[in-house]
Amino acid sequence: MKLTKERKILLEALITLQLINYMVGTIILKDFFLVKYLRDAIVVVLLFEIARDRRKKMQFGTITTCFLVFVFCELFGMIQGESLRIVLLVTRRYAIPLAVLFIVSQIDFNGEERGFLVYILYLIVALSIFGVFQAQVLGDGFLRKLGYPVEYSHGYGRDMLYNSFYFGGLGIQRVVATLSSSNICALALGASLLYFLVWNPIFNVKYEAIMIICIAVAFLLTFSRSNILFFVIVAILISKYIPYKKYILAGIGFAVLIVLILGIIQGQDGIIYKLWMWVQSTLNMTEDSAAGRSGIWQTALAQVLKSPLGIGFGHVGAIGYDSELVFWAENSYFVLALDTGWIGVISYVTALVMIVVKLYSNAVMYGKAGNEKGKRICVAGYAVLIYLMGVMLFSNHIQDMEVVTLVYMYVGIGLSYVRYNGGINEKIDKSFIIRKICKRGNN
């Protein structure tokens, strides 16, 4: 399917609505029906466009088959679901990101990826600047006035936003931009930062370095440990594709020096010392959030082992508030297993791993062919997917439809490029991958 002007506008509207939905659609407009389901309508229109435009029969590769198996496993979750409302809610959260991944992978951008990605870059930069300004200047009072939910905090002795909006019990508001939590915001910013760092050498956007710095600052001010950890891990893995390494290292060194100086001047009463104590408590698993996860994981795992077909939709995380049987999980793979059973989580994860392998093998192929654009599109695609899969170990992000849609859109662009530009498609060159692994082993 060709990327027409109208389809490009629909894609831009879809990703915009996804990223501003919580603040605008849920809080300000009180879940107004037409706004809430406009995203669904756009997805349906684009799926219809693909069905109408397709001139060849649909070919089901291994990746598509794995996702279809997952969809079949969702039926068990639906049948066991708490209520029709919950079933529709959870099904929608799984369906829209997968539908967007499919749609974008089927679109022939015909070399016009840059125009679409520039729009997303500007949108992410705008959200980053707004997020920092709101958190550091307007403060949490602004969000309370908009109607964000609050609860009584015994630690502060007054009504506050939920704990996820604050950093380490210090009363510092974390950057959330227009999203529903700082961790979700961090995933959106971290994935975008990784993606555009890889794209940077062929992007040629005015003031791109300044824009990337804006995203990076907002990302750090989310104070999301899991996101920062996996961002660093993935950035190291793909460091040879990231420009400005010398400047980045110099900037980090300068920042560390400033922090040390401030820490010495402020002493134990200063914010630097308090941040350091927070880091220490996180590393030794005594910080409240970190310490509670092991018990949450053990409880979820015990139920997963007892329920090979899952326990049905509506028992995990915030969605399970109305249920008598609730598991916080704090791990997207446990969420998948509880919702859809063992086969469901295996098929979903297998599909994601195969996408990573597919994009990696094509990145190497394009690199050997001298196709710098194709190489970087594929590297950026598998980098953000590995990042998402890592962060999902410590969160229920698989249920966060808005941010997963953004990541899958990035991945879908890579799959689209492979599809329409002579890449290795559904049949992965296994001998090539084996040779690469053996070569690394010998080294």
CSV table of C-alpha atoms in Angstrom, one decimal:
chain,number,residue,atom,x,y,z
A,1,MET,CA,0.0,0.0,0.0
A,2,LYS,CA,1.4,3.4,-1.0
A,3,LEU,CA,1.9,6.2,1.4
A,4,THR,CA,-0.5,8.9,0.2
A,5,LYS,CA,-0.9,12.3,1.7
A,6,GLU,CA,-4.2,11.3,3.3
A,7,ARG,CA,-2.7,8.1,4.8
A,8,LYS,CA,0.2,10.1,6.2
A,9,ILE,CA,-2.2,12.5,7.9
A,10,LEU,CA,-4.1,9.6,9.4
A,11,LEU,CA,-0.9,8.1,10.8
A,12,GLU,CA,0.2,11.4,12.2
A,13,ALA,CA,-3.2,12.0,13.8
A,14,LEU,CA,-3.2,8.5,15.2
A,15,ILE,CA,0.2,8.8,17.0
A,16,THR,CA,-0.7,12.3,18.2
A,17,LEU,CA,-3.9,11.2,19.7
A,18,GLN,CA,-2.2,8.2,21.3
A,19,LEU,CA,0.4,10.4,23.0
A,20,ILE,CA,-1.9,13.2,24.2
A,21,ASN,CA,-4.9,11.0,25.0
A,22,TYR,CA,-4.5,10.8,28.8
A,23,MET,CA,-4.2,14.5,29.5
A,24,VAL,CA,-6.6,15.7,26.8
A,25,GLY,CA,-9.0,12.8,26.2
A,26,THR,CA,-9.2,11.2,29.6
A,27,ILE,CA,-8.7,14.2,32.0
A,28,ILE,CA,-9.7,17.4,30.2
A,29,LEU,CA,-12.5,16.0,28.0
A,30,LYS,CA,-13.6,13.4,30.6
A,31,ASP,CA,-13.3,10.4,28.2
A,32,PHE,CA,-15.5,12.0,25.6
A,33,PHE,CA,-16.7,9.1,23.4
A,34,LEU,CA,-15.9,10.6,20.0
A,35,VAL,CA,-12.3,11.5,21.0
A,36,LYS,CA,-11.7,8.3,22.9
A,37,TYR,CA,-12.5,6.1,20.0
A,38,LEU,CA,-11.3,8.2,17.2
A,39,ARG,CA,-8.0,6.3,17.3
A,40,ASP,CA,-9.9,3.0,16.8
A,41,ALA,CA,-11.7,4.6,13.8
A,42,ILE,CA,-8.4,5.6,12.2
A,43,VAL,CA,-7.0,2.1,12.7
A,44,VAL,CA,-10.1,0.6,11.1
A,45,VAL,CA,-9.9,2.9,8.1
A,46,LEU,CA,-6.2,2.1,7.5
A,47,LEU,CA,-6.9,-1.6,7.8
A,48,PHE,CA,-9.7,-1.2,5.2
A,49,GLU,CA,-7.3,0.7,3.0
A,50,ILE,CA,-4.8,-2.2,3.1
A,51,ALA,CA,-7.5,-4.8,2.3
A,52,ARG,CA,-8.8,-2.7,-0.6
A,53,ASP,CA,-5.4,-1.9,-2.0
A,54,ARG,CA,-3.9,-5.3,-1.8
A,55,ARG,CA,-3.5,-6.9,-5.2
A,56,LYS,CA,-1.8,-10.1,-4.1
A,57,LYS,CA,-3.1,-12.8,-1.7
A,58,MET,CA,-2.1,-12.5,1.9
A,59,GLN,CA,1.1,-14.5,2.7
A,60,PHE,CA,1.4,-15.6,6.2
A,61,GLY,CA,5.0,-15.8,7.4
A,62,THR,CA,6.3,-17.2,10.7
A,63,ILE,CA,6.0,-13.9,12.5
A,64,THR,CA,2.4,-13.3,11.4
A,65,THR,CA,1.6,-16.9,12.3
A,66,CYS,CA,2.9,-16.4,15.9
A,67,PHE,CA,0.8,-13.3,16.3
A,68,LEU,CA,-2.2,-15.2,15.0
A,69,VAL,CA,-1.6,-17.9,17.6
A,70,PHE,CA,-1.5,-15.2,20.3
A,71,VAL,CA,-4.8,-13.8,19.0
A,72,PHE,CA,-6.3,-17.3,19.2
A,73,CYS,CA,-5.0,-17.6,22.8
A,74,GLU,CA,-6.8,-14.3,23.6
A,75,LEU,CA,-10.0,-16.2,23.2
A,76,PHE,CA,-9.3,-18.0,26.5
A,77,GLY,CA,-8.8,-14.7,28.2
A,78,MET,CA,-12.0,-13.4,26.8
A,79,ILE,CA,-14.0,-16.4,27.9
A,80,GLN,CA,-12.7,-16.2,31.4
A,81,GLY,CA,-12.9,-12.4,31.6
A,82,GLU,CA,-14.4,-10.6,34.5
A,83,SER,CA,-17.0,-8.7,32.5
A,84,LEU,CA,-17.8,-7.7,28.9
A,85,ARG,CA,-16.5,-4.2,29.7
A,86,ILE,CA,-13.1,-5.5,30.9
A,87,VAL,CA,-12.9,-8.0,28.0
A,88,LEU,CA,-13.4,-5.2,25.5
A,89,LEU,CA,-10.9,-2.9,27.3
A,90,VAL,CA,-8.1,-5.5,27.5
A,91,THR,CA,-8.7,-6.8,24.0
A,92,ARG,CA,-8.4,-3.2,22.7
A,93,ARG,CA,-5.1,-2.7,24.5
A,94,TYR,CA,-3.6,-5.7,22.8
A,95,ALA,CA,-5.3,-5.2,19.4
A,96,ILE,CA,-4.5,-1.6,18.5
A,97,PRO,CA,-0.6,-1.8,18.9
A,98,LEU,CA,-0.5,-5.1,16.9
A,99,ALA,CA,-2.8,-3.6,14.2
A,100,VAL,CA,-0.6,-0.5,13.9
A,101,LEU,CA,2.5,-2.8,13.6
A,102,PHE,CA,0.8,-4.6,10.8
A,103,ILE,CA,-0.5,-1.4,9.1
A,104,VAL,CA,2.9,0.4,9.1
A,105,SER,CA,4.8,-2.7,7.9
A,106,GLN,CA,2.4,-2.9,4.9
A,107,ILE,CA,2.9,0.7,3.8
A,108,ASP,CA,5.3,1.4,1.0
A,109,PHE,CA,6.9,4.7,2.2
A,110,ASN,CA,8.8,4.9,-1.1
A,111,GLY,CA,11.6,6.8,0.4
A,112,GLU,CA,9.3,9.2,2.3
A,113,GLU,CA,10.0,7.8,5.8
A,114,ARG,CA,11.9,11.0,6.7
A,115,GLY,CA,8.9,13.3,6.4
A,116,PHE,CA,6.8,11.1,8.6
A,117,LEU,CA,9.6,10.7,11.2
A,118,VAL,CA,10.3,14.5,11.3
A,119,TYR,CA,6.7,15.0,12.4
A,120,ILE,CA,7.1,12.4,15.2
A,121,LEU,CA,10.4,14.0,16.2
A,122,TYR,CA,8.8,17.5,16.5
A,123,LEU,CA,5.9,16.0,18.5
A,124,ILE,CA,8.3,14.2,20.9
A,125,VAL,CA,10.4,17.4,21.3
A,126,ALA,CA,7.2,19.4,22.1
A,127,LEU,CA,6.1,16.9,24.6
A,128,SER,CA,9.6,16.9,26.2
A,129,ILE,CA,9.7,20.6,26.6
A,130,PHE,CA,6.2,20.8,27.9
A,131,GLY,CA,6.9,17.9,30.3
A,132,VAL,CA,9.9,19.6,31.8
A,133,PHE,CA,8.2,23.0,32.0
A,134,GLN,CA,5.1,21.5,33.7
A,135,ALA,CA,7.1,19.4,36.2
A,136,GLN,CA,9.8,22.1,37.1
A,137,VAL,CA,7.8,25.3,36.8
A,138,LEU,CA,4.0,24.7,37.0
A,139,GLY,CA,4.4,21.8,39.4
A,140,ASP,CA,1.9,19.2,40.4
A,141,GLY,CA,-0.7,21.8,41.3
A,142,PHE,CA,-1.3,22.3,37.6
A,143,LEU,CA,-2.2,18.7,37.1
A,144,ARG,CA,-4.4,18.6,40.1
A,145,LYS,CA,-6.3,21.6,38.7
A,146,LEU,CA,-6.8,19.8,35.4
A,147,GLY,CA,-8.4,17.0,37.3
A,148,TYR,CA,-5.7,14.4,37.7
A,149,PRO,CA,-6.7,11.9,40.4
A,150,VAL,CA,-5.3,12.4,43.9
A,151,GLU,CA,-5.0,10.4,47.1
A,152,TYR,CA,-4.2,11.2,50.6
A,153,SER,CA,-0.5,10.8,51.3
A,154,HIS,CA,0.5,10.1,55.0
A,155,GLY,CA,4.1,11.0,54.2
A,156,TYR,CA,3.1,14.5,53.0
A,157,GLY,CA,0.0,14.9,55.2
A,158,ARG,CA,-2.2,16.1,52.3
A,159,ASP,CA,-3.7,15.0,49.0
A,160,MET,CA,-1.1,14.3,46.4
A,161,LEU,CA,-1.0,12.8,42.9
A,162,TYR,CA,-0.3,9.1,42.8
A,163,ASN,CA,3.2,8.0,43.9
A,164,SER,CA,4.4,7.4,40.4
A,165,PHE,CA,4.3,11.2,39.8
A,166,TYR,CA,7.0,11.8,42.5
A,167,PHE,CA,10.6,10.9,42.8
A,168,GLY,CA,12.0,8.9,45.7
A,169,GLY,CA,9.7,10.4,48.4
A,170,LEU,CA,11.5,13.7,48.0
A,171,GLY,CA,8.5,15.6,46.7
A,172,ILE,CA,10.1,16.3,43.3
A,173,GLN,CA,7.6,15.8,40.5
A,174,ARG,CA,8.8,13.5,37.7
A,175,VAL,CA,8.3,14.4,34.0
A,176,VAL,CA,5.0,12.9,32.7
A,177,ALA,CA,4.2,15.3,29.8
A,178,THR,CA,0.7,14.3,28.6
A,179,LEU,CA,1.0,10.7,29.5
A,180,SER,CA,-0.5,8.9,32.5
A,181,SER,CA,2.7,8.1,34.4
A,182,SER,CA,6.4,8.9,34.5
A,183,ASN,CA,7.4,5.4,33.5
A,184,ILE,CA,5.2,5.4,30.5
A,185,CYS,CA,6.5,8.8,29.5
A,186,ALA,CA,10.1,7.5,30.0
A,187,LEU,CA,9.4,4.6,27.6
A,188,ALA,CA,8.1,7.0,25.0
A,189,LEU,CA,11.0,9.4,25.3
A,190,GLY,CA,13.7,6.7,25.7
A,191,ALA,CA,12.5,4.7,22.6
A,192,SER,CA,12.4,8.0,20.6
A,193,LEU,CA,15.8,9.1,21.8
A,194,LEU,CA,17.3,5.7,20.8
A,195,TYR,CA,15.6,5.8,17.5
A,196,PHE,CA,16.6,9.3,16.5
A,197,LEU,CA,20.1,8.9,17.7
A,198,VAL,CA,20.6,6.0,15.3
A,199,TRP,CA,18.8,7.9,12.5
A,200,ASN,CA,20.7,11.2,13.2
A,201,PRO,CA,23.5,10.9,10.5
A,202,ILE,CA,21.0,10.6,7.7
A,203,PHE,CA,18.2,12.8,9.1
A,204,ASN,CA,19.5,16.3,8.2
A,205,VAL,CA,17.0,18.2,10.4
A,206,LYS,CA,17.7,21.7,11.4
A,207,TYR,CA,18.7,22.0,15.1
A,208,GLU,CA,18.5,18.2,15.5
A,209,ALA,CA,21.3,18.1,18.1
A,210,ILE,CA,19.3,20.6,20.3
A,211,MET,CA,16.1,18.6,19.9
A,212,ILE,CA,17.8,15.4,20.9
A,213,ILE,CA,19.2,17.2,24.0
A,214,CYS,CA,15.7,18.3,24.9
A,215,ILE,CA,14.4,14.7,24.7
A,216,ALA,CA,17.4,13.5,26.7
A,217,VAL,CA,16.9,16.0,29.5
A,218,ALA,CA,13.2,15.2,29.8
A,219,PHE,CA,14.0,11.5,29.7
A,220,LEU,CA,16.4,11.8,32.6
A,221,LEU,CA,13.9,13.9,34.6
A,222,THR,CA,11.4,11.1,34.5
A,223,PHE,CA,13.7,9.3,37.0
A,224,SER,CA,12.6,6.0,35.7
A,225,ARG,CA,15.2,3.5,36.8
A,226,SER,CA,14.3,0.6,34.5
A,227,ASN,CA,14.0,2.8,31.5
A,228,ILE,CA,17.4,4.5,32.1
A,229,LEU,CA,19.0,1.1,32.8
A,230,PHE,CA,17.9,-0.6,29.6
A,231,PHE,CA,18.5,2.6,27.6
A,232,VAL,CA,22.1,2.5,28.7
A,233,ILE,CA,22.4,-1.3,27.9
A,234,VAL,CA,20.9,-1.0,24.4
A,235,ALA,CA,22.9,2.2,23.7
A,236,ILE,CA,26.1,0.3,24.5
A,237,LEU,CA,25.0,-2.6,22.3
A,238,ILE,CA,24.5,-0.3,19.3
A,239,SER,CA,27.1,2.3,20.2
A,240,LYS,CA,28.9,2.1,16.9
A,241,TYR,CA,25.7,3.5,15.2
A,242,ILE,CA,25.4,6.4,17.6
A,243,PRO,CA,27.1,9.7,16.6
A,244,TYR,CA,28.7,12.3,18.8
A,245,LYS,CA,30.1,9.6,21.2
A,246,LYS,CA,33.0,11.9,22.2
A,247,TYR,CA,30.6,14.8,23.0
A,248,ILE,CA,28.3,12.5,24.9
A,249,LEU,CA,31.1,11.1,27.0
A,250,ALA,CA,32.4,14.6,27.6
A,251,GLY,CA,29.0,15.8,28.6
A,252,ILE,CA,28.5,12.9,31.0
A,253,GLY,CA,31.9,13.6,32.6
A,254,PHE,CA,31.2,17.3,33.0
A,255,ALA,CA,27.8,16.4,34.6
A,256,VAL,CA,29.4,14.0,37.0
A,257,LEU,CA,32.0,16.6,38.0
A,258,ILE,CA,29.2,19.2,38.7
A,259,VAL,CA,27.2,16.6,40.7
A,260,LEU,CA,30.3,15.8,42.9
A,261,ILE,CA,31.0,19.5,43.5
A,262,LEU,CA,27.4,20.2,44.5
A,263,GLY,CA,27.3,17.1,46.7
A,264,ILE,CA,30.4,18.3,48.6
A,265,ILE,CA,29.0,21.8,49.0
A,266,GLN,CA,25.5,20.8,50.0
A,267,GLY,CA,26.5,17.9,52.3
A,268,GLN,CA,23.9,15.4,53.8
A,269,ASP,CA,21.1,18.0,53.7
A,270,GLY,CA,21.4,18.5,50.0
A,271,ILE,CA,19.5,16.9,47.1
A,272,ILE,CA,22.6,15.2,45.7
A,273,TYR,CA,23.1,13.2,48.9
A,274,LYS,CA,19.5,12.3,49.0
A,275,LEU,CA,19.7,11.1,45.4
A,276,TRP,CA,22.7,9.0,46.2
A,277,MET,CA,21.0,7.4,49.1
A,278,TRP,CA,18.0,6.6,46.8
A,279,VAL,CA,20.4,5.0,44.3
A,280,GLN,CA,22.0,2.9,47.1
A,281,SER,CA,18.6,1.8,48.4
A,282,THR,CA,17.6,0.8,44.8
A,283,LEU,CA,20.8,-1.2,44.3
A,284,ASN,CA,20.5,-3.1,47.5
A,285,MET,CA,16.7,-3.6,47.0
A,286,THR,CA,15.6,-1.8,50.2
A,287,GLU,CA,13.8,1.1,48.4
A,288,ASP,CA,10.0,0.5,48.7
A,289,SER,CA,9.3,0.1,45.0
A,290,ALA,CA,12.3,-2.2,44.3
A,291,ALA,CA,11.9,-4.2,47.5
A,292,GLY,CA,8.3,-5.0,46.8
A,293,ARG,CA,8.8,-6.4,43.3
A,294,SER,CA,10.3,-9.8,44.3
A,295,GLY,CA,7.2,-10.7,46.3
A,296,ILE,CA,4.9,-9.5,43.5
A,297,TRP,CA,6.8,-11.6,41.0
A,298,GLN,CA,6.7,-14.7,43.2
A,299,THR,CA,2.9,-14.4,43.6
A,300,ALA,CA,2.3,-13.9,39.9
A,301,LEU,CA,4.7,-16.7,38.9
A,302,ALA,CA,2.9,-19.1,41.3
A,303,GLN,CA,-0.4,-18.4,39.6
A,304,VAL,CA,1.1,-18.6,36.1
A,305,LEU,CA,2.4,-22.1,36.9
A,306,LYS,CA,-1.0,-23.2,38.2
A,307,SER,CA,-2.9,-21.8,35.2
A,308,PRO,CA,-1.5,-22.9,31.8
A,309,LEU,CA,-4.5,-21.4,30.0
A,310,GLY,CA,-4.3,-18.1,32.0
A,311,ILE,CA,-7.0,-16.8,34.4
A,312,GLY,CA,-8.8,-14.4,32.0
A,313,PHE,CA,-8.8,-10.7,31.3
A,314,GLY,CA,-9.3,-8.3,34.2
A,315,HIS,CA,-7.1,-9.7,37.0
A,316,VAL,CA,-3.8,-7.8,36.4
A,317,GLY,CA,-2.6,-4.4,37.6
A,318,ALA,CA,-4.9,-1.4,37.7
A,319,ILE,CA,-7.4,-3.1,35.4
A,320,GLY,CA,-8.0,-5.7,38.2
A,321,TYR,CA,-9.3,-3.1,40.8
A,322,ASP,CA,-12.8,-4.5,40.6
A,323,SER,CA,-11.8,-8.1,40.8
A,324,GLU,CA,-11.4,-10.3,43.9
A,325,LEU,CA,-8.4,-12.0,42.4
A,326,VAL,CA,-5.7,-9.3,41.5
A,327,PHE,CA,-2.1,-9.7,40.6
A,328,TRP,CA,0.1,-6.6,40.3
A,329,ALA,CA,2.6,-8.6,38.3
A,330,GLU,CA,5.0,-5.7,37.5
A,331,ASN,CA,6.2,-7.8,34.6
A,332,SER,CA,4.6,-7.8,31.1
A,333,TYR,CA,5.5,-11.4,30.5
A,334,PHE,CA,3.6,-12.5,33.6
A,335,VAL,CA,0.7,-10.2,32.4
A,336,LEU,CA,0.7,-12.1,29.0
A,337,ALA,CA,0.8,-15.5,30.7
A,338,LEU,CA,-2.0,-14.6,33.2
A,339,ASP,CA,-4.2,-13.1,30.4
A,340,THR,CA,-3.6,-15.6,27.6
A,341,GLY,CA,-1.8,-18.6,29.1
A,342,TRP,CA,1.6,-20.2,28.4
A,343,ILE,CA,1.1,-20.6,24.7
A,344,GLY,CA,0.0,-16.9,24.5
A,345,VAL,CA,3.1,-15.5,26.1
A,346,ILE,CA,5.4,-17.9,24.1
A,347,SER,CA,3.9,-17.0,20.8
A,348,TYR,CA,4.0,-13.3,21.5
A,349,VAL,CA,7.6,-13.3,22.7
A,350,THR,CA,8.6,-15.6,19.8
A,351,ALA,CA,7.2,-13.1,17.3
A,352,LEU,CA,9.1,-10.2,18.9
A,353,VAL,CA,12.4,-12.1,19.0
A,354,MET,CA,11.9,-13.1,15.3
A,355,ILE,CA,11.4,-9.4,14.4
A,356,VAL,CA,14.6,-8.5,16.2
A,357,VAL,CA,16.5,-11.3,14.2
A,358,LYS,CA,14.9,-10.2,11.0
A,359,LEU,CA,15.8,-6.6,11.4
A,360,TYR,CA,19.3,-7.5,12.6
A,361,SER,CA,20.0,-9.7,9.6
A,362,ASN,CA,18.8,-7.1,7.2
A,363,ALA,CA,20.8,-4.4,8.9
A,364,VAL,CA,23.9,-6.5,8.3
A,365,MET,CA,22.9,-7.2,4.7
A,366,TYR,CA,22.2,-3.5,3.9
A,367,GLY,CA,25.5,-2.6,5.6
A,368,LYS,CA,27.4,-4.9,3.3
A,369,ALA,CA,25.5,-3.5,0.3
A,370,GLY,CA,26.5,0.1,1.2
A,371,ASN,CA,22.8,1.0,1.9
A,372,GLU,CA,23.3,3.3,5.0
A,373,LYS,CA,19.7,4.3,5.2
A,374,GLY,CA,18.4,0.7,5.1
A,375,LYS,CA,21.0,-0.3,7.7
A,376,ARG,CA,20.1,2.5,10.1
A,377,ILE,CA,16.3,2.0,9.7
A,378,CYS,CA,16.7,-1.7,10.7
A,379,VAL,CA,19.1,-1.0,13.6
A,380,ALA,CA,16.8,1.7,15.0
A,381,GLY,CA,13.9,-0.7,14.7
A,382,TYR,CA,15.5,-3.7,16.5
A,383,ALA,CA,17.1,-1.3,19.1
A,384,VAL,CA,13.8,0.1,20.3
A,385,LEU,CA,12.2,-3.3,20.3
A,386,ILE,CA,15.0,-4.8,22.5
A,387,TYR,CA,14.6,-1.8,24.7
A,388,LEU,CA,10.9,-2.3,25.1
A,389,MET,CA,11.4,-6.1,25.8
A,390,GLY,CA,13.9,-5.2,28.5
A,391,VAL,CA,11.7,-2.6,30.2
A,392,MET,CA,8.8,-5.0,30.1
A,393,LEU,CA,10.6,-7.1,32.7
A,394,PHE,CA,9.9,-4.5,35.3
A,395,SER,CA,6.5,-3.2,34.4
A,396,ASN,CA,3.1,-3.9,32.9
A,397,HIS,CA,3.8,-1.9,29.8
A,398,ILE,CA,2.2,-4.5,27.5
A,399,GLN,CA,-1.1,-3.0,28.7
A,400,ASP,CA,0.0,0.6,28.0
A,401,MET,CA,-1.5,0.8,24.5
A,402,GLU,CA,-0.4,4.4,23.7
A,403,VAL,CA,3.4,3.9,24.2
A,404,VAL,CA,3.5,0.4,22.8
A,405,THR,CA,1.8,1.8,19.6
A,406,LEU,CA,4.6,4.3,19.3
A,407,VAL,CA,7.3,1.6,19.6
A,408,TYR,CA,5.6,-0.7,17.2
A,409,MET,CA,5.3,2.2,14.7
A,410,TYR,CA,9.0,2.6,14.8
A,411,VAL,CA,9.5,-1.1,14.3
A,412,GLY,CA,6.9,-1.2,11.6
A,413,ILE,CA,8.9,1.3,9.5
A,414,GLY,CA,11.9,-1.0,9.6
A,415,LEU,CA,9.7,-4.0,8.5
A,416,SER,CA,8.2,-1.9,5.7
A,417,TYR,CA,11.6,-0.9,4.4
A,418,VAL,CA,12.7,-4.6,4.3
A,419,ARG,CA,9.5,-5.5,2.6
A,420,TYR,CA,9.8,-3.0,-0.2
A,421,ASN,CA,13.5,-2.6,-0.6
A,422,GLY,CA,14.9,-6.1,-1.4
A,423,GLY,CA,15.4,-7.2,2.2
A,424,ILE,CA,15.4,-10.7,3.7
A,425,ASN,CA,11.7,-11.2,4.4
A,426,GLU,CA,9.9,-14.0,6.2
A,427,LYS,CA,12.5,-16.7,5.5
A,428,ILE,CA,15.4,-15.7,7.8
A,429,ASP,CA,18.8,-16.7,6.5
A,430,LYS,CA,19.6,-19.0,9.4
A,431,SER,CA,23.0,-20.1,8.1
A,432,PHE,CA,24.0,-16.4,8.1
A,433,ILE,CA,23.0,-15.9,11.7
A,434,ILE,CA,24.8,-19.1,12.8
A,435,ARG,CA,28.0,-18.0,11.0
A,436,LYS,CA,27.8,-14.6,12.8
A,437,ILE,CA,27.4,-16.3,16.2
A,438,CYS,CA,30.2,-18.7,15.5
A,439,LYS,CA,32.4,-15.9,14.4
A,440,ARG,CA,31.8,-13.9,17.6
A,441,GLY,CA,32.5,-17.1,19.6
A,442,ASN,CA,35.8,-17.6,18.0
A,443,ASN,CA,36.7,-14.0,18.6
